[in-house]
């Protein structure tokens, strides 16, 4: 498994600079644009620029390091082929690099890898080998193939040639904007952060380079705290592109020497950054691709940074489309633009309306309720915020002063992941009720206007509303009344809202209706 060594095992900064300058990555990779994010810049009071690595042929920066290492192999190594283990962006980078150079590539992927990723590897010319129940088993098998069959193993981050290839991104950054004050880089195994930091510090050491990690996979922070690489017991998989248990030895050496700072962010902040990227430059980033922006926003807030030129790297856009559903739900929480509350209100006519009036005209984003007993009702409610945590605290205090029992669930992970979708069930006693779905024009205050128009003459036994950012709001509501009530039917006709009776709906009868 011998490989050519144009670099020493632990190159100095000058060696890395030379390696970056002679890296032939543009035989496969592209110079990606550096774009201004106008909306985020205005909001943060700084000039924010995004390096669009999602525009690479494989939609991530990984192509740079993979191509640089494979191109530097000896002719004998090239003739034998390369192997790697990956279920993500590195797999595609190796596959395309080897294909461009006319080299055979084996990409070992866990058996459960999604078809879209397997197909992408094959589409770039790689031979996908499905093996093992997880990444570690796949990697062990890939290394065994390298030893037994003579392939060269191409590591995803911990190799000087891979690091130098990633460093070409930093060279582009400096050529595109020589007046940057800070650069924010996502950290998984550390290859990109190491390459960017070592290059920038050789040429323009006054630029600060900050690494950004996901809180649930912060292997660099753990290594810095321990003074050496350590293995995390587990890592979160939401930002799977940076879900690495142990920082590389060489990448750790470089990050410790050249990074100016490291910051961690949670999943909600990443979701908010995904939304920012879409709204500002119409990029659809994978969670790890938006990590650096999430860290930049938190860093600016923590350190009171104003008037600087800040660049961050959108490192990849290989997103599972269905993951956007989760991102959409969580991004408002990540920006502190939504509060989630559990509130106990009296079980009596008009309670919904009184509660909404106490919110002071704030937009309600979600309202879940199901009749439970004759005295009190516990509702799950989302409220749109404009002033972040301080406003959330004001709302809670106001509701408590109004006599309501309130629990703030905005930071409760179980509530956000599960409970919000499970509010409901069957009532504790048999009810005579009818179920209706409504549509009404969505605008600020639309829900409270709907409740006012609906009136307080009939007891509401079920209520669900969720603002989806669409032109029409949708409400599902049940009322305690007989199957024939002419006054209620007349009132519905006078409302002017589109509505349909859903009492016979099988989902309602099966899951929610009283016995």
Short mmCIF file of C-alpha atoms in Angstrom, two decimals:
data_model
loop_
_atom_site.label_atom_id
_atom_site.label_comp_id
_atom_site.label_asym_id
_atom_site.label_seq_id
_atom_site.Cartn_x
_atom_site.Cartn_y
_atom_site.Cartn_z
CA UNK A 1 0.00 0.00 0.00
CA UNK A 2 2.98 2.26 -0.60
CA UNK A 3 2.29 5.74 -1.92
CA UNK A 4 4.40 8.56 -3.31
CA UNK A 5 5.45 11.14 -0.73
CA UNK A 6 6.07 14.54 -2.32
CA UNK A 7 5.34 15.87 1.17
CA UNK A 8 6.85 14.79 4.46
CA UNK A 9 4.64 13.13 7.07
CA UNK A 10 4.25 16.42 8.94
CA UNK A 11 5.00 19.22 6.46
CA UNK A 12 5.75 22.71 7.69
CA UNK A 13 3.66 25.68 6.62
CA UNK A 14 5.97 26.58 3.73
CA UNK A 15 5.79 23.01 2.39
CA UNK A 16 2.03 23.14 2.48
CA UNK A 17 2.06 26.46 0.64
CA UNK A 18 4.16 24.97 -2.15
CA UNK A 19 1.93 21.88 -2.27
CA UNK A 20 -1.19 24.03 -2.63
CA UNK A 21 0.37 26.10 -5.39
CA UNK A 22 1.26 23.04 -7.46
CA UNK A 23 -1.94 21.08 -6.77
CA UNK A 24 -3.49 20.10 -10.13
CA UNK A 25 -7.05 20.17 -8.80
CA UNK A 26 -8.42 22.35 -11.61
CA UNK A 27 -8.13 19.45 -13.99
CA UNK A 28 -11.35 18.29 -12.28
CA UNK A 29 -12.51 21.00 -9.88
CA UNK A 30 -13.77 24.50 -10.62
CA UNK A 31 -13.03 27.91 -9.17
CA UNK A 32 -16.22 28.55 -7.23
CA UNK A 33 -17.80 31.98 -6.79
CA UNK A 34 -17.62 34.14 -3.67
CA UNK A 35 -21.00 35.84 -3.31
CA UNK A 36 -22.30 38.56 -1.02
CA UNK A 37 -25.26 37.60 1.17
CA UNK A 38 -27.13 40.89 1.17
CA UNK A 39 -29.89 40.05 3.66
CA UNK A 40 -27.63 38.41 6.23
CA UNK A 41 -25.08 41.22 5.83
CA UNK A 42 -27.70 43.82 6.66
CA UNK A 43 -29.00 41.82 9.60
CA UNK A 44 -25.56 41.20 11.12
CA UNK A 45 -24.05 44.62 10.41
CA UNK A 46 -21.12 43.05 8.54
CA UNK A 47 -20.35 42.18 4.93
CA UNK A 48 -21.02 38.45 4.73
CA UNK A 49 -19.68 36.45 1.79
CA UNK A 50 -20.29 32.81 0.95
CA UNK A 51 -17.83 30.55 -0.87
CA UNK A 52 -20.04 28.36 -3.07
CA UNK A 53 -18.45 24.91 -2.98
CA UNK A 54 -21.88 23.49 -3.76
CA UNK A 55 -21.08 24.55 -7.34
CA UNK A 56 -18.38 21.89 -7.74
CA UNK A 57 -19.15 19.00 -10.14
CA UNK A 58 -19.74 16.75 -7.10
CA UNK A 59 -21.52 19.56 -5.19
CA UNK A 60 -18.91 19.68 -2.42
CA UNK A 61 -15.30 20.69 -1.72
CA UNK A 62 -14.22 17.05 -1.32
CA UNK A 63 -13.22 16.82 -4.97
CA UNK A 64 -10.21 19.07 -4.33
CA UNK A 65 -8.45 16.85 -1.80
CA UNK A 66 -9.36 13.58 -3.48
CA UNK A 67 -8.10 14.70 -6.87
CA UNK A 68 -4.85 16.12 -5.48
CA UNK A 69 -3.93 12.89 -3.73
CA UNK A 70 -4.91 10.59 -6.60
CA UNK A 71 -3.13 12.76 -9.19
CA UNK A 72 0.09 12.56 -7.12
CA UNK A 73 0.17 8.76 -7.05
CA UNK A 74 2.96 6.95 -8.86
CA UNK A 75 2.19 5.32 -12.18
CA UNK A 76 2.36 1.92 -10.50
CA UNK A 77 -0.19 2.99 -7.88
CA UNK A 78 -2.47 4.42 -10.54
CA UNK A 79 -2.34 1.15 -12.44
CA UNK A 80 -3.51 -0.75 -9.34
CA UNK A 81 -6.38 1.61 -8.57
CA UNK A 82 -7.70 3.30 -5.46
CA UNK A 83 -10.17 2.43 -2.73
CA UNK A 84 -11.95 4.43 -0.06
CA UNK A 85 -14.83 4.13 2.37
CA UNK A 86 -17.53 6.76 2.41
CA UNK A 87 -21.27 7.16 2.15
CA UNK A 88 -21.07 10.86 1.41
CA UNK A 89 -19.25 13.59 -0.47
CA UNK A 90 -15.79 12.02 -0.28
CA UNK A 91 -17.09 8.96 -2.15
CA UNK A 92 -18.20 11.08 -5.06
CA UNK A 93 -14.96 13.09 -5.03
CA UNK A 94 -12.85 9.93 -5.26
CA UNK A 95 -15.06 8.39 -7.93
CA UNK A 96 -14.93 11.44 -10.22
CA UNK A 97 -11.21 12.04 -9.63
CA UNK A 98 -10.28 8.47 -10.48
CA UNK A 99 -12.55 8.51 -13.54
CA UNK A 100 -10.92 11.70 -14.85
CA UNK A 101 -7.49 10.13 -14.43
CA UNK A 102 -8.49 6.80 -15.96
CA UNK A 103 -8.00 4.91 -12.72
CA UNK A 104 -10.14 2.15 -11.25
CA UNK A 105 -11.87 3.14 -8.00
CA UNK A 106 -13.67 1.05 -5.41
CA UNK A 107 -15.96 2.90 -3.03
CA UNK A 108 -16.94 0.80 -0.02
CA UNK A 109 -20.28 1.95 1.38
CA UNK A 110 -22.39 0.55 4.25
CA UNK A 111 -25.11 -1.82 3.10
CA UNK A 112 -27.85 0.56 4.25
CA UNK A 113 -26.55 3.50 2.17
CA UNK A 114 -29.36 5.30 0.35
CA UNK A 115 -29.72 4.40 -3.33
CA UNK A 116 -29.30 8.04 -4.37
CA UNK A 117 -25.75 8.04 -2.96
CA UNK A 118 -24.85 4.69 -4.45
CA UNK A 119 -26.18 5.80 -7.84
CA UNK A 120 -24.21 9.06 -7.62
CA UNK A 121 -20.94 7.16 -7.07
CA UNK A 122 -21.65 4.90 -10.03
CA UNK A 123 -22.64 7.91 -12.10
CA UNK A 124 -19.21 9.46 -11.49
CA UNK A 125 -17.49 6.27 -12.63
CA UNK A 126 -16.79 4.55 -9.32
CA UNK A 127 -17.49 0.92 -8.46
CA UNK A 128 -19.74 0.87 -5.39
CA UNK A 129 -19.09 -2.01 -2.99
CA UNK A 130 -21.76 -2.41 -0.31
CA UNK A 131 -20.31 -3.86 2.88
CA UNK A 132 -20.89 -3.60 6.60
CA UNK A 133 -23.59 -2.26 8.85
CA UNK A 134 -21.88 1.10 9.42
CA UNK A 135 -19.04 3.34 8.27
CA UNK A 136 -16.44 1.78 10.58
CA UNK A 137 -17.07 -1.69 9.17
CA UNK A 138 -16.94 -0.33 5.63
CA UNK A 139 -13.64 1.47 6.33
CA UNK A 140 -12.07 -1.64 7.86
CA UNK A 141 -13.01 -3.62 4.75
CA UNK A 142 -11.68 -0.89 2.42
CA UNK A 143 -8.32 -0.87 4.19
CA UNK A 144 -8.19 -4.66 3.99
CA UNK A 145 -8.84 -4.47 0.24
CA UNK A 146 -5.96 -2.02 -0.07
CA UNK A 147 -3.61 -4.37 1.75
CA UNK A 148 -4.69 -7.58 0.07
CA UNK A 149 -5.18 -6.35 -3.51
CA UNK A 150 -2.72 -3.49 -3.83
CA UNK A 151 -5.16 -0.57 -4.03
CA UNK A 152 -4.15 2.77 -2.56
CA UNK A 153 -6.46 3.87 0.22
CA UNK A 154 -7.59 7.50 -0.17
CA UNK A 155 -8.47 8.87 3.29
CA UNK A 156 -11.21 11.49 3.55
CA UNK A 157 -9.15 14.07 5.46
CA UNK A 158 -6.06 12.93 7.35
CA UNK A 159 -3.37 13.06 4.68
CA UNK A 160 -1.06 15.94 3.66
CA UNK A 161 -1.98 15.69 -0.02
CA UNK A 162 -5.71 15.73 0.77
CA UNK A 163 -5.20 18.71 3.09
CA UNK A 164 -3.17 20.56 0.43
CA UNK A 165 -5.92 19.94 -2.11
CA UNK A 166 -8.49 21.47 0.20
CA UNK A 167 -6.13 24.41 0.70
CA UNK A 168 -6.67 25.47 -2.92
CA UNK A 169 -10.02 26.82 -1.77
CA UNK A 170 -8.24 29.30 0.51
CA UNK A 171 -6.02 30.44 -2.37
CA UNK A 172 -9.15 31.27 -4.36
CA UNK A 173 -10.63 33.13 -1.39
CA UNK A 174 -7.62 35.43 -1.09
CA UNK A 175 -7.60 36.07 -4.82
CA UNK A 176 -11.33 36.87 -4.79
CA UNK A 177 -11.20 39.16 -1.75
CA UNK A 178 -7.90 40.23 -0.18
CA UNK A 179 -9.65 42.36 2.45
CA UNK A 180 -11.30 39.64 4.50
CA UNK A 181 -11.20 39.97 8.28
CA UNK A 182 -12.38 36.48 9.23
CA UNK A 183 -13.03 33.16 7.52
CA UNK A 184 -15.36 30.56 9.03
CA UNK A 185 -14.75 26.92 8.09
CA UNK A 186 -16.79 23.79 8.91
CA UNK A 187 -14.95 21.05 10.81
CA UNK A 188 -15.63 17.34 10.57
CA UNK A 189 -12.37 15.42 10.32
CA UNK A 190 -10.52 18.70 9.92
CA UNK A 191 -9.15 18.43 6.38
CA UNK A 192 -10.78 21.58 5.04
CA UNK A 193 -10.13 23.63 8.16
CA UNK A 194 -6.48 22.56 8.23
CA UNK A 195 -5.93 23.30 4.54
CA UNK A 196 -7.62 26.69 4.66
CA UNK A 197 -5.92 27.77 7.89
CA UNK A 198 -2.38 26.75 6.95
CA UNK A 199 -2.60 28.49 3.55
CA UNK A 200 -4.09 31.73 4.88
CA UNK A 201 -1.60 31.96 7.71
CA UNK A 202 1.32 31.61 5.26
CA UNK A 203 0.12 34.49 3.09
CA UNK A 204 -2.14 36.77 5.15
CA UNK A 205 -1.77 35.85 8.82
CA UNK A 206 -3.83 38.86 9.94
CA UNK A 207 -7.01 37.12 8.70
CA UNK A 208 -8.64 35.18 11.50
CA UNK A 209 -9.70 31.62 10.70
CA UNK A 210 -12.45 30.14 12.90
CA UNK A 211 -13.48 26.50 12.86
CA UNK A 212 -17.15 25.62 13.33
CA UNK A 213 -18.35 22.29 14.70
CA UNK A 214 -21.76 20.76 15.34
CA UNK A 215 -22.31 20.44 19.08
CA UNK A 216 -23.08 16.74 18.82
CA UNK A 217 -19.92 15.87 16.84
CA UNK A 218 -17.32 18.33 18.18
CA UNK A 219 -14.28 16.10 17.89
CA UNK A 220 -11.85 19.03 17.43
CA UNK A 221 -13.04 20.77 20.59
CA UNK A 222 -12.73 17.49 22.48
CA UNK A 223 -9.18 17.04 21.15
CA UNK A 224 -8.21 20.60 22.06
CA UNK A 225 -9.53 20.09 25.58
CA UNK A 226 -7.62 16.80 25.92
CA UNK A 227 -4.46 18.02 24.19
CA UNK A 228 -4.63 15.18 21.66
CA UNK A 229 -7.16 13.46 19.38
CA UNK A 230 -9.76 11.50 21.30
CA UNK A 231 -12.71 9.43 20.15
CA UNK A 232 -16.20 10.65 20.93
CA UNK A 233 -18.55 8.05 22.40
CA UNK A 234 -21.19 8.97 19.79
CA UNK A 235 -21.92 11.61 17.18
CA UNK A 236 -25.16 13.12 15.92
CA UNK A 237 -26.09 12.32 12.35
CA UNK A 238 -28.17 15.35 11.36
CA UNK A 239 -25.10 17.10 9.91
CA UNK A 240 -23.75 13.80 8.62
CA UNK A 241 -21.02 15.44 6.53
CA UNK A 242 -19.21 16.38 9.75
CA UNK A 243 -20.29 13.41 11.87
CA UNK A 244 -16.73 12.30 12.71
CA UNK A 245 -15.86 10.64 16.03
CA UNK A 246 -12.12 11.41 15.96
CA UNK A 247 -10.20 14.29 14.44
CA UNK A 248 -7.27 13.27 12.24
CA UNK A 249 -3.74 13.35 13.69
CA UNK A 250 -2.32 15.66 11.02
CA UNK A 251 -5.44 17.76 10.77
CA UNK A 252 -5.41 18.21 14.56
CA UNK A 253 -1.77 19.29 14.50
CA UNK A 254 -2.52 21.95 11.91
CA UNK A 255 -5.83 23.11 13.41
CA UNK A 256 -4.27 23.52 16.84
CA UNK A 257 -1.41 25.53 15.35
CA UNK A 258 -3.22 27.68 12.79
CA UNK A 259 -6.89 28.09 13.74
CA UNK A 260 -7.62 31.23 15.73
CA UNK A 261 -10.76 29.94 17.41
CA UNK A 262 -13.39 27.18 17.40
CA UNK A 263 -17.14 27.53 18.00
CA UNK A 264 -19.93 24.96 18.19
CA UNK A 265 -23.58 25.29 17.14
CA UNK A 266 -26.71 23.20 17.60
CA UNK A 267 -29.00 21.67 15.01
CA UNK A 268 -31.60 24.42 15.14
CA UNK A 269 -28.95 27.04 14.34
CA UNK A 270 -27.85 24.93 11.36
CA UNK A 271 -31.45 24.76 10.12
CA UNK A 272 -31.71 28.54 10.36
CA UNK A 273 -28.52 28.87 8.31
CA UNK A 274 -29.89 26.52 5.63
CA UNK A 275 -32.87 28.86 5.35
CA UNK A 276 -30.60 31.94 5.18
CA UNK A 277 -28.62 30.47 2.31
CA UNK A 278 -31.75 29.69 0.36
CA UNK A 279 -33.32 33.09 0.92
CA UNK A 280 -30.15 35.03 0.14
CA UNK A 281 -28.44 33.18 -2.73
CA UNK A 282 -30.98 30.45 -3.57
CA UNK A 283 -28.57 27.71 -2.53
CA UNK A 284 -29.97 24.53 -0.98
CA UNK A 285 -27.22 23.47 1.41
CA UNK A 286 -26.92 20.18 3.22
CA UNK A 287 -26.77 20.69 7.01
CA UNK A 288 -22.97 20.40 7.18
CA UNK A 289 -22.77 22.80 4.25
CA UNK A 290 -24.55 25.49 6.28
CA UNK A 291 -22.52 24.81 9.42
CA UNK A 292 -19.98 27.59 8.88
CA UNK A 293 -22.68 30.23 8.43
CA UNK A 294 -24.41 29.08 11.61
CA UNK A 295 -21.12 29.45 13.47
CA UNK A 296 -20.47 32.87 11.95
CA UNK A 297 -23.84 34.18 13.12
CA UNK A 298 -23.29 32.91 16.66
CA UNK A 299 -19.71 34.24 16.74
CA UNK A 300 -20.77 37.71 15.58
CA UNK A 301 -23.42 37.84 18.28
CA UNK A 302 -21.11 36.60 21.04
CA UNK A 303 -18.24 38.94 20.20
CA UNK A 304 -20.18 42.01 19.04
CA UNK A 305 -18.46 42.11 15.66
CA UNK A 306 -19.50 44.97 13.36
CA UNK A 307 -18.32 46.40 10.06
CA UNK A 308 -16.05 43.50 9.08
CA UNK A 309 -15.75 41.40 5.94
CA UNK A 310 -16.64 37.84 6.88
CA UNK A 311 -16.46 34.81 4.60
CA UNK A 312 -17.87 31.37 5.25
CA UNK A 313 -17.71 28.18 3.22
CA UNK A 314 -20.84 26.48 1.92
CA UNK A 315 -19.10 23.14 1.86
CA UNK A 316 -21.71 20.91 0.24
CA UNK A 317 -25.22 20.50 -1.14
CA UNK A 318 -25.78 16.75 -1.29
CA UNK A 319 -29.01 16.91 0.66
CA UNK A 320 -31.65 14.25 1.11
CA UNK A 321 -34.66 16.22 -0.16
CA UNK A 322 -36.97 14.87 2.53
CA UNK A 323 -34.63 16.32 5.13
CA UNK A 324 -35.96 19.74 4.20
CA UNK A 325 -39.15 18.91 6.09
CA UNK A 326 -37.17 18.80 9.34
CA UNK A 327 -35.15 21.89 8.41
CA UNK A 328 -38.31 23.85 7.70
CA UNK A 329 -39.81 22.94 11.07
CA UNK A 330 -36.70 23.82 13.06
CA UNK A 331 -35.25 26.90 11.34
CA UNK A 332 -37.55 29.38 13.12
CA UNK A 333 -36.48 27.97 16.47
CA UNK A 334 -32.85 28.23 15.41
CA UNK A 335 -33.27 31.93 14.73
CA UNK A 336 -35.16 32.44 18.00
CA UNK A 337 -38.12 33.49 15.87
CA UNK A 338 -40.58 31.05 17.40
CA UNK A 339 -41.56 30.11 20.94
CA UNK A 340 -43.16 26.75 21.76
CA UNK A 341 -45.33 26.78 24.88
CA UNK A 342 -47.50 24.37 26.84
CA UNK A 343 -50.34 26.35 28.42
CA UNK A 344 -53.17 25.25 30.69
CA UNK A 345 -56.39 27.17 30.04
CA UNK A 346 -59.91 26.87 31.50
CA UNK A 347 -62.17 24.45 29.64
CA UNK A 348 -64.91 26.94 28.84
CA UNK A 349 -66.34 28.83 25.90
CA UNK A 350 -64.16 31.70 24.66
CA UNK A 351 -60.95 30.43 26.25
CA UNK A 352 -59.12 30.19 22.92
CA UNK A 353 -60.05 33.74 22.02
CA UNK A 354 -59.11 35.17 25.43
CA UNK A 355 -55.78 33.40 25.30
CA UNK A 356 -54.95 34.69 21.81
CA UNK A 357 -55.92 38.25 22.82
CA UNK A 358 -53.48 38.05 25.72
CA UNK A 359 -50.68 37.33 23.22
CA UNK A 360 -51.02 40.96 22.15
CA UNK A 361 -51.53 40.52 18.44
CA UNK A 362 -48.47 38.30 17.95
CA UNK A 363 -48.70 35.76 15.15
CA UNK A 364 -49.61 32.24 16.27
CA UNK A 365 -47.71 29.68 14.20
CA UNK A 366 -49.17 26.50 15.66
CA UNK A 367 -52.07 25.55 17.92
CA UNK A 368 -52.74 21.98 19.07
CA UNK A 369 -55.57 21.11 21.40
CA UNK A 370 -57.82 18.17 22.27
CA UNK A 371 -60.54 18.12 24.92
CA UNK A 372 -59.40 16.14 27.95
CA UNK A 373 -61.65 16.93 30.93
CA UNK A 374 -64.36 19.32 32.01
CA UNK A 375 -62.13 21.71 33.97
CA UNK A 376 -58.90 22.48 32.12
CA UNK A 377 -57.33 22.18 28.69
CA UNK A 378 -53.62 21.87 27.94
CA UNK A 379 -52.67 23.38 24.62
CA UNK A 380 -49.45 23.28 22.59
CA UNK A 381 -48.90 26.64 20.93
CA UNK A 382 -46.23 28.21 18.73
CA UNK A 383 -45.79 32.00 18.68
CA UNK A 384 -43.81 34.02 16.12
CA UNK A 385 -41.09 36.20 17.68
CA UNK A 386 -39.46 39.36 16.37
CA UNK A 387 -37.08 40.08 19.26
CA UNK A 388 -35.71 36.67 20.17
CA UNK A 389 -35.28 35.27 23.66
CA UNK A 390 -36.22 38.49 25.47
CA UNK A 391 -39.62 38.55 23.78
CA UNK A 392 -40.15 34.87 24.57
CA UNK A 393 -39.56 35.59 28.24
CA UNK A 394 -41.98 38.53 28.08
CA UNK A 395 -44.72 36.32 26.62
CA UNK A 396 -44.28 33.69 29.34
CA UNK A 397 -44.36 36.35 32.06
CA UNK A 398 -47.44 37.99 30.54
CA UNK A 399 -49.35 34.71 30.34
CA UNK A 400 -48.48 33.84 33.94
CA UNK A 401 -49.63 37.25 35.08
CA UNK A 402 -52.88 36.53 33.26
CA UNK A 403 -53.40 33.48 35.43
CA UNK A 404 -52.21 30.77 32.99
CA UNK A 405 -49.88 27.92 33.85
CA UNK A 406 -47.09 28.02 31.23
CA UNK A 407 -44.15 25.76 30.41
CA UNK A 408 -41.63 27.02 27.85
CA UNK A 409 -40.79 24.09 25.54
CA UNK A 410 -38.68 26.06 23.04
CA UNK A 411 -35.46 24.36 24.19
CA UNK A 412 -37.00 20.96 24.92
CA UNK A 413 -35.67 18.56 22.31
CA UNK A 414 -38.26 15.85 22.96
CA UNK A 415 -41.08 18.37 22.65
CA UNK A 416 -39.70 19.65 19.35
CA UNK A 417 -39.03 16.22 17.89
CA UNK A 418 -42.03 14.26 19.10
CA UNK A 419 -44.56 15.79 21.46
CA UNK A 420 -45.71 18.56 19.11
CA UNK A 421 -46.94 15.88 16.69
CA UNK A 422 -48.54 13.71 19.38
CA UNK A 423 -50.77 16.27 21.12
CA UNK A 424 -54.32 14.91 21.11
CA UNK A 425 -55.84 11.51 21.59
CA UNK A 426 -59.37 10.55 22.55
CA UNK A 427 -61.46 12.61 24.97
CA UNK A 428 -62.03 11.26 28.48
CA UNK A 429 -65.79 11.13 27.98
CA UNK A 430 -68.10 10.53 25.06
CA UNK A 431 -68.77 13.70 23.08
CA UNK A 432 -71.34 14.74 20.56
CA UNK A 433 -69.06 16.55 18.18
CA UNK A 434 -68.60 17.48 14.54
CA UNK A 435 -65.26 18.03 12.82
CA UNK A 436 -64.54 20.70 10.19
CA UNK A 437 -61.55 21.83 8.13
CA UNK A 438 -61.26 25.54 7.31
CA UNK A 439 -59.18 27.68 4.98
CA UNK A 440 -58.72 31.41 5.42
CA UNK A 441 -56.42 34.06 3.87
CA UNK A 442 -53.10 34.02 5.77
CA UNK A 443 -51.94 37.39 7.09
CA UNK A 444 -50.74 38.85 10.41
CA UNK A 445 -53.55 38.38 12.93
CA UNK A 446 -55.46 35.97 10.67
CA UNK A 447 -55.92 33.32 13.36
CA UNK A 448 -57.38 35.65 15.97
CA UNK A 449 -59.68 37.16 13.35
CA UNK A 450 -60.79 33.64 12.48
CA UNK A 451 -61.56 32.90 16.13
CA UNK A 452 -63.43 36.19 16.54
CA UNK A 453 -65.52 35.47 13.46
CA UNK A 454 -66.17 31.92 14.58
CA UNK A 455 -67.59 33.23 17.82
CA UNK A 456 -67.81 31.70 21.31
CA UNK A 457 -71.23 30.09 21.25
CA UNK A 458 -70.05 26.49 20.80
CA UNK A 459 -67.53 24.51 22.80
CA UNK A 460 -64.39 23.72 20.81
CA UNK A 461 -63.19 20.18 21.54
CA UNK A 462 -60.30 19.87 19.09
CA UNK A 463 -58.15 22.48 17.37
CA UNK A 464 -55.07 22.30 15.16
CA UNK A 465 -53.41 25.11 13.23
CA UNK A 466 -49.94 25.38 11.73
CA UNK A 467 -48.63 28.36 9.76
CA UNK A 468 -46.77 26.92 6.74
CA UNK A 469 -45.87 30.25 5.16
CA UNK A 470 -48.53 29.81 2.49
CA UNK A 471 -51.25 32.12 1.23
CA UNK A 472 -53.96 30.21 3.09
CA UNK A 473 -54.10 29.17 6.71
CA UNK A 474 -55.59 25.76 7.47
CA UNK A 475 -57.43 24.85 10.66
CA UNK A 476 -58.93 21.57 11.82
CA UNK A 477 -61.54 22.10 14.55
CA UNK A 478 -64.21 20.05 16.31
CA UNK A 479 -67.25 21.42 18.13
CA UNK A 480 -69.47 19.89 20.76
CA UNK A 481 -72.92 19.93 19.16
CA UNK A 482 -75.56 17.55 17.81
CA UNK A 483 -75.33 16.20 14.31
CA UNK A 484 -78.08 18.60 13.25
CA UNK A 485 -77.76 22.19 14.48
CA UNK A 486 -79.29 24.70 12.09
CA UNK A 487 -77.97 27.76 13.95
CA UNK A 488 -74.40 26.44 13.74
CA UNK A 489 -74.80 25.61 10.05
CA UNK A 490 -76.11 29.12 9.37
CA UNK A 491 -73.20 30.63 11.26
CA UNK A 492 -70.69 28.65 9.19
CA UNK A 493 -72.36 29.89 6.00
CA UNK A 494 -72.07 33.47 7.22
CA UNK A 495 -68.37 33.18 8.04
CA UNK A 496 -67.29 33.43 4.44
CA UNK A 497 -64.47 30.90 4.91
CA UNK A 498 -63.94 27.81 2.79
CA UNK A 499 -64.83 24.81 4.95
CA UNK A 500 -65.60 21.09 4.74
CA UNK A 501 -67.16 18.79 7.30
CA UNK A 502 -64.75 15.95 8.20
CA UNK A 503 -66.74 14.16 10.90
CA UNK A 504 -66.83 10.93 8.91
CA UNK A 505 -63.13 11.05 8.06
CA UNK A 506 -61.67 7.60 8.90
CA UNK A 507 -58.45 9.06 10.38
CA UNK A 508 -60.50 11.14 12.80
CA UNK A 509 -62.74 8.20 13.70
CA UNK A 510 -59.77 5.87 14.20
CA UNK A 511 -57.39 8.12 16.21
CA UNK A 512 -59.27 11.06 17.73
CA UNK A 513 -63.01 10.59 18.00
CA UNK A 514 -64.61 9.75 21.34
CA UNK A 515 -65.96 6.25 21.85
#
